[in-house]
């Protein structure tokens, strides 16, 4: 059984909380340093098992994942991933493209929440990865048109992100600039994002 992470010192310093939350919520962040060892199938597919139970409008479940875990499949992904991301994600043992279906499977009407629902699925996957001692990093830096063509998606599907999946590696494998960013990010204050009664922002 994979061990459950607990926030380490690095995370506690970067992510103080005013209220108690589950430790794995804080521990989830997006490293770029990956260990190249293969993720066992039971652990890897457990992430997608979790992702399929995310909430969605009318239970449409618009998310679709294309997984690349063989060398040949990963190399096909590299063709549409931006160079800045390729420089580190080529060490990840698994990559996945998350695409979202833009229309309802029931009546063909456009779905306003397709991207929102796909995001819920990704968040569920990312948290389950943390639960299992894995790390993930979602990338928006890729050519969506090339990905759509390479992976066989019709126009009804929008590729949203590429996800690197694996075990955290040694930051020494990164460039100097990447190493400087290899740490948990902070968050805006709760008062900036939660407003009672009426929005008080700009």
PDB file of N, CA and C in Angstrom, residues 151-201:
ATOM      1  N   UNK A 151      -3.642  12.727 -31.620  1.00  0.00           N
ATOM      2  CA  UNK A 151      -4.320  11.769 -30.757  1.00  0.00           C
ATOM      3  C   UNK A 151      -5.692  11.360 -31.266  1.00  0.00           C
ATOM      4  N   UNK A 152      -6.144  11.958 -32.366  1.00  0.00           N
ATOM      5  CA  UNK A 152      -7.384  11.517 -32.987  1.00  0.00           C
ATOM      6  C   UNK A 152      -8.657  12.092 -32.403  1.00  0.00           C
ATOM      7  N   UNK A 153      -8.570  13.262 -31.758  1.00  0.00           N
ATOM      8  CA  UNK A 153      -9.777  13.880 -31.226  1.00  0.00           C
ATOM      9  C   UNK A 153     -10.555  14.594 -32.333  1.00  0.00           C
ATOM     10  N   UNK A 154     -11.867  14.483 -32.289  1.00  0.00           N
ATOM     11  CA  UNK A 154     -12.717  15.228 -33.216  1.00  0.00           C
ATOM     12  C   UNK A 154     -12.840  16.663 -32.732  1.00  0.00           C
ATOM     13  N   UNK A 155     -13.506  17.503 -33.520  1.00  0.00           N
ATOM     14  CA  UNK A 155     -13.674  18.915 -33.165  1.00  0.00           C
ATOM     15  C   UNK A 155     -14.550  19.111 -31.931  1.00  0.00           C
ATOM     16  N   UNK A 156     -15.264  18.076 -31.529  1.00  0.00           N
ATOM     17  CA  UNK A 156     -16.120  18.178 -30.356  1.00  0.00           C
ATOM     18  C   UNK A 156     -15.323  18.101 -29.054  1.00  0.00           C
ATOM     19  N   UNK A 157     -14.026  17.825 -29.166  1.00  0.00           N
ATOM     20  CA  UNK A 157     -13.182  17.692 -27.985  1.00  0.00           C
ATOM     21  C   UNK A 157     -12.107  18.765 -27.970  1.00  0.00           C
ATOM     22  N   UNK A 158     -11.859  19.324 -26.795  1.00  0.00           N
ATOM     23  CA  UNK A 158     -10.827  20.337 -26.633  1.00  0.00           C
ATOM     24  C   UNK A 158      -9.723  19.825 -25.702  1.00  0.00           C
ATOM     25  N   UNK A 159      -8.509  19.634 -26.210  1.00  0.00           N
ATOM     26  CA  UNK A 159      -7.401  19.269 -25.320  1.00  0.00           C
ATOM     27  C   UNK A 159      -7.140  20.414 -24.336  1.00  0.00           C
ATOM     28  N   UNK A 160      -7.130  20.099 -23.058  1.00  0.00           N
ATOM     29  CA  UNK A 160      -7.025  21.124 -22.023  1.00  0.00           C
ATOM     30  C   UNK A 160      -5.613  21.240 -21.453  1.00  0.00           C
ATOM     31  N   UNK A 161      -5.034  20.117 -21.048  1.00  0.00           N
ATOM     32  CA  UNK A 161      -3.719  20.106 -20.416  1.00  0.00           C
ATOM     33  C   UNK A 161      -2.991  18.812 -20.752  1.00  0.00           C
ATOM     34  N   UNK A 162      -1.669  18.851 -20.591  1.00  0.00           N
ATOM     35  CA  UNK A 162      -0.847  17.644 -20.566  1.00  0.00           C
ATOM     36  C   UNK A 162      -0.388  17.465 -19.127  1.00  0.00           C
ATOM     37  N   UNK A 163      -0.447  16.247 -18.623  1.00  0.00           N
ATOM     38  CA  UNK A 163      -0.103  15.969 -17.230  1.00  0.00           C
ATOM     39  C   UNK A 163       1.107  15.040 -17.179  1.00  0.00           C
ATOM     40  N   UNK A 164       2.132  15.444 -16.449  1.00  0.00           N
ATOM     41  CA  UNK A 164       3.276  14.574 -16.160  1.00  0.00           C
ATOM     42  C   UNK A 164       3.000  13.865 -14.837  1.00  0.00           C
ATOM     43  N   UNK A 165       3.252  12.564 -14.799  1.00  0.00           N
ATOM     44  CA  UNK A 165       2.938  11.738 -13.630  1.00  0.00           C
ATOM     45  C   UNK A 165       4.155  10.885 -13.281  1.00  0.00           C
ATOM     46  N   UNK A 166       4.470  10.807 -12.002  1.00  0.00           N
ATOM     47  CA  UNK A 166       5.567   9.935 -11.588  1.00  0.00           C
ATOM     48  C   UNK A 166       5.953  10.151 -10.141  1.00  0.00           C
ATOM     49  N   UNK A 167       7.189   9.783  -9.824  1.00  0.00           N
ATOM     50  CA  UNK A 167       7.750   9.998  -8.496  1.00  0.00           C
ATOM     51  C   UNK A 167       8.622  11.246  -8.523  1.00  0.00           C
ATOM     52  N   UNK A 168       8.677  11.941  -7.421  1.00  0.00           N
ATOM     53  CA  UNK A 168       9.518  13.133  -7.357  1.00  0.00           C
ATOM     54  C   UNK A 168      10.991  12.734  -7.470  1.00  0.00           C
ATOM     55  N   UNK A 169      11.734  13.502  -8.260  1.00  0.00           N
ATOM     56  CA  UNK A 169      13.136  13.216  -8.477  1.00  0.00           C
ATOM     57  C   UNK A 169      14.050  14.235  -7.831  1.00  0.00           C
ATOM     58  N   UNK A 170      15.338  14.099  -8.109  1.00  0.00           N
ATOM     59  CA  UNK A 170      16.366  14.986  -7.569  1.00  0.00           C
ATOM     60  C   UNK A 170      16.370  16.288  -8.363  1.00  0.00           C
ATOM     61  N   UNK A 171      16.197  17.432  -7.703  1.00  0.00           N
ATOM     62  CA  UNK A 171      16.210  18.713  -8.421  1.00  0.00           C
ATOM     63  C   UNK A 171      17.511  18.982  -9.178  1.00  0.00           C
ATOM     64  N   UNK A 172      18.556  18.235  -8.866  1.00  0.00           N
ATOM     65  CA  UNK A 172      19.835  18.427  -9.549  1.00  0.00           C
ATOM     66  C   UNK A 172      19.732  18.162 -11.052  1.00  0.00           C
ATOM     67  N   UNK A 173      18.702  17.432 -11.475  1.00  0.00           N
ATOM     68  CA  UNK A 173      18.552  17.135 -12.909  1.00  0.00           C
ATOM     69  C   UNK A 173      18.008  18.344 -13.674  1.00  0.00           C
ATOM     70  N   UNK A 174      17.544  19.359 -12.980  1.00  0.00           N
ATOM     71  CA  UNK A 174      16.921  20.526 -13.607  1.00  0.00           C
ATOM     72  C   UNK A 174      17.958  21.584 -13.970  1.00  0.00           C
ATOM     73  N   UNK A 175      17.559  22.504 -14.825  1.00  0.00           N
ATOM     74  CA  UNK A 175      18.396  23.665 -15.104  1.00  0.00           C
ATOM     75  C   UNK A 175      18.390  24.582 -13.883  1.00  0.00           C
ATOM     76  N   UNK A 176      19.304  25.519 -13.849  1.00  0.00           N
ATOM     77  CA  UNK A 176      19.375  26.433 -12.717  1.00  0.00           C
ATOM     78  C   UNK A 176      18.074  27.213 -12.538  1.00  0.00           C
ATOM     79  N   UNK A 177      17.514  27.682 -13.643  1.00  0.00           N
ATOM     80  CA  UNK A 177      16.266  28.425 -13.562  1.00  0.00           C
ATOM     81  C   UNK A 177      15.116  27.579 -13.058  1.00  0.00           C
ATOM     82  N   UNK A 178      15.089  26.318 -13.476  1.00  0.00           N
ATOM     83  CA  UNK A 178      14.033  25.423 -13.013  1.00  0.00           C
ATOM     84  C   UNK A 178      14.198  25.086 -11.541  1.00  0.00           C
ATOM     85  N   UNK A 179      15.438  24.923 -11.098  1.00  0.00           N
ATOM     86  CA  UNK A 179      15.676  24.619  -9.681  1.00  0.00           C
ATOM     87  C   UNK A 179      15.197  25.749  -8.784  1.00  0.00           C
ATOM     88  N   UNK A 180      15.333  26.975  -9.250  1.00  0.00           N
ATOM     89  CA  UNK A 180      14.875  28.115  -8.452  1.00  0.00           C
ATOM     90  C   UNK A 180      13.363  28.092  -8.258  1.00  0.00           C
ATOM     91  N   UNK A 181      12.661  27.481  -9.192  1.00  0.00           N
ATOM     92  CA  UNK A 181      11.191  27.412  -9.113  1.00  0.00           C
ATOM     93  C   UNK A 181      10.698  26.107  -8.497  1.00  0.00           C
ATOM     94  N   UNK A 182      11.614  25.222  -8.129  1.00  0.00           N
ATOM     95  CA  UNK A 182      11.245  23.887  -7.652  1.00  0.00           C
ATOM     96  C   UNK A 182      10.878  23.928  -6.168  1.00  0.00           C
ATOM     97  N   UNK A 183       9.736  24.518  -5.879  1.00  0.00           N
ATOM     98  CA  UNK A 183       9.265  24.638  -4.505  1.00  0.00           C
ATOM     99  C   UNK A 183       7.759  24.870  -4.520  1.00  0.00           C
ATOM    100  N   UNK A 184       7.079  24.532  -3.432  1.00  0.00           N
ATOM    101  CA  UNK A 184       5.635  24.766  -3.372  1.00  0.00           C
ATOM    102  C   UNK A 184       5.325  26.253  -3.481  1.00  0.00           C
ATOM    103  N   UNK A 185       4.307  26.590  -4.230  1.00  0.00           N
ATOM    104  CA  UNK A 185       3.917  27.989  -4.382  1.00  0.00           C
ATOM    105  C   UNK A 185       3.008  28.403  -3.225  1.00  0.00           C
ATOM    106  N   UNK A 186       3.022  29.692  -2.935  1.00  0.00           N
ATOM    107  CA  UNK A 186       2.140  30.233  -1.900  1.00  0.00           C
ATOM    108  C   UNK A 186       0.764  30.488  -2.506  1.00  0.00           C
ATOM    109  N   UNK A 187      -0.158  30.964  -1.692  1.00  0.00           N
ATOM    110  CA  UNK A 187      -1.506  31.249  -2.164  1.00  0.00           C
ATOM    111  C   UNK A 187      -1.953  32.627  -1.672  1.00  0.00           C
ATOM    112  N   UNK A 188      -2.930  33.196  -2.379  1.00  0.00           N
ATOM    113  CA  UNK A 188      -3.528  34.450  -1.946  1.00  0.00           C
ATOM    114  C   UNK A 188      -4.211  34.249  -0.596  1.00  0.00           C
ATOM    115  N   UNK A 189      -4.342  35.328   0.138  1.00  0.00           N
ATOM    116  CA  UNK A 189      -5.026  35.265   1.424  1.00  0.00           C
ATOM    117  C   UNK A 189      -6.487  34.868   1.221  1.00  0.00           C
ATOM    118  N   UNK A 190      -7.036  34.173   2.196  1.00  0.00           N
ATOM    119  CA  UNK A 190      -8.431  33.745   2.117  1.00  0.00           C
ATOM    120  C   UNK A 190      -9.362  34.931   1.891  1.00  0.00           C
ATOM    121  N   UNK A 191      -9.045  36.058   2.496  1.00  0.00           N
ATOM    122  CA  UNK A 191      -9.890  37.253   2.367  1.00  0.00           C
ATOM    123  C   UNK A 191      -9.910  37.798   0.948  1.00  0.00           C
ATOM    124  N   UNK A 192      -8.910  37.452   0.133  1.00  0.00           N
ATOM    125  CA  UNK A 192      -8.880  37.908  -1.252  1.00  0.00           C
ATOM    126  C   UNK A 192      -9.771  37.079  -2.162  1.00  0.00           C
ATOM    127  N   UNK A 193     -10.059  35.861  -1.770  1.00  0.00           N
ATOM    128  CA  UNK A 193     -10.786  34.966  -2.672  1.00  0.00           C
ATOM    129  C   UNK A 193     -12.174  34.577  -2.171  1.00  0.00           C
ATOM    130  N   UNK A 194     -12.466  34.855  -0.908  1.00  0.00           N
ATOM    131  CA  UNK A 194     -13.790  34.548  -0.351  1.00  0.00           C
ATOM    132  C   UNK A 194     -14.429  35.844   0.123  1.00  0.00           C
ATOM    133  N   UNK A 195     -15.624  36.153  -0.388  1.00  0.00           N
ATOM    134  CA  UNK A 195     -16.340  37.382  -0.058  1.00  0.00           C
ATOM    135  C   UNK A 195     -17.747  37.011   0.427  1.00  0.00           C
ATOM    136  N   UNK A 196     -18.144  37.546   1.543  1.00  0.00           N
ATOM    137  CA  UNK A 196     -19.465  37.244   2.081  1.00  0.00           C
ATOM    138  C   UNK A 196     -20.495  38.251   1.607  1.00  0.00           C
ATOM    139  N   UNK A 197     -21.601  37.736   1.120  1.00  0.00           N
ATOM    140  CA  UNK A 197     -22.737  38.593   0.750  1.00  0.00           C
ATOM    141  C   UNK A 197     -22.631  39.202  -0.613  1.00  0.00           C
ATOM    142  N   UNK A 198     -21.481  39.794  -0.948  1.00  0.00           N
ATOM    143  CA  UNK A 198     -21.314  40.475  -2.226  1.00  0.00           C
ATOM    144  C   UNK A 198     -19.832  40.531  -2.566  1.00  0.00           C
ATOM    145  N   UNK A 199     -19.516  40.450  -3.853  1.00  0.00           N
ATOM    146  CA  UNK A 199     -18.134  40.505  -4.283  1.00  0.00           C
ATOM    147  C   UNK A 199     -17.539  41.869  -3.983  1.00  0.00           C
ATOM    148  N   UNK A 200     -16.372  41.853  -3.334  1.00  0.00           N
ATOM    149  CA  UNK A 200     -15.730  43.112  -2.908  1.00  0.00           C
ATOM    150  C   UNK A 200     -14.426  43.386  -3.675  1.00  0.00           C
ATOM    151  N   UNK A 201     -14.228  42.688  -4.782  1.00  0.00           N
ATOM    152  CA  UNK A 201     -12.991  42.836  -5.519  1.00  0.00           C
ATOM    153  C   UNK A 201     -13.010  44.000  -6.479  1.00  0.00           C
TER     154      UNK A 201
END
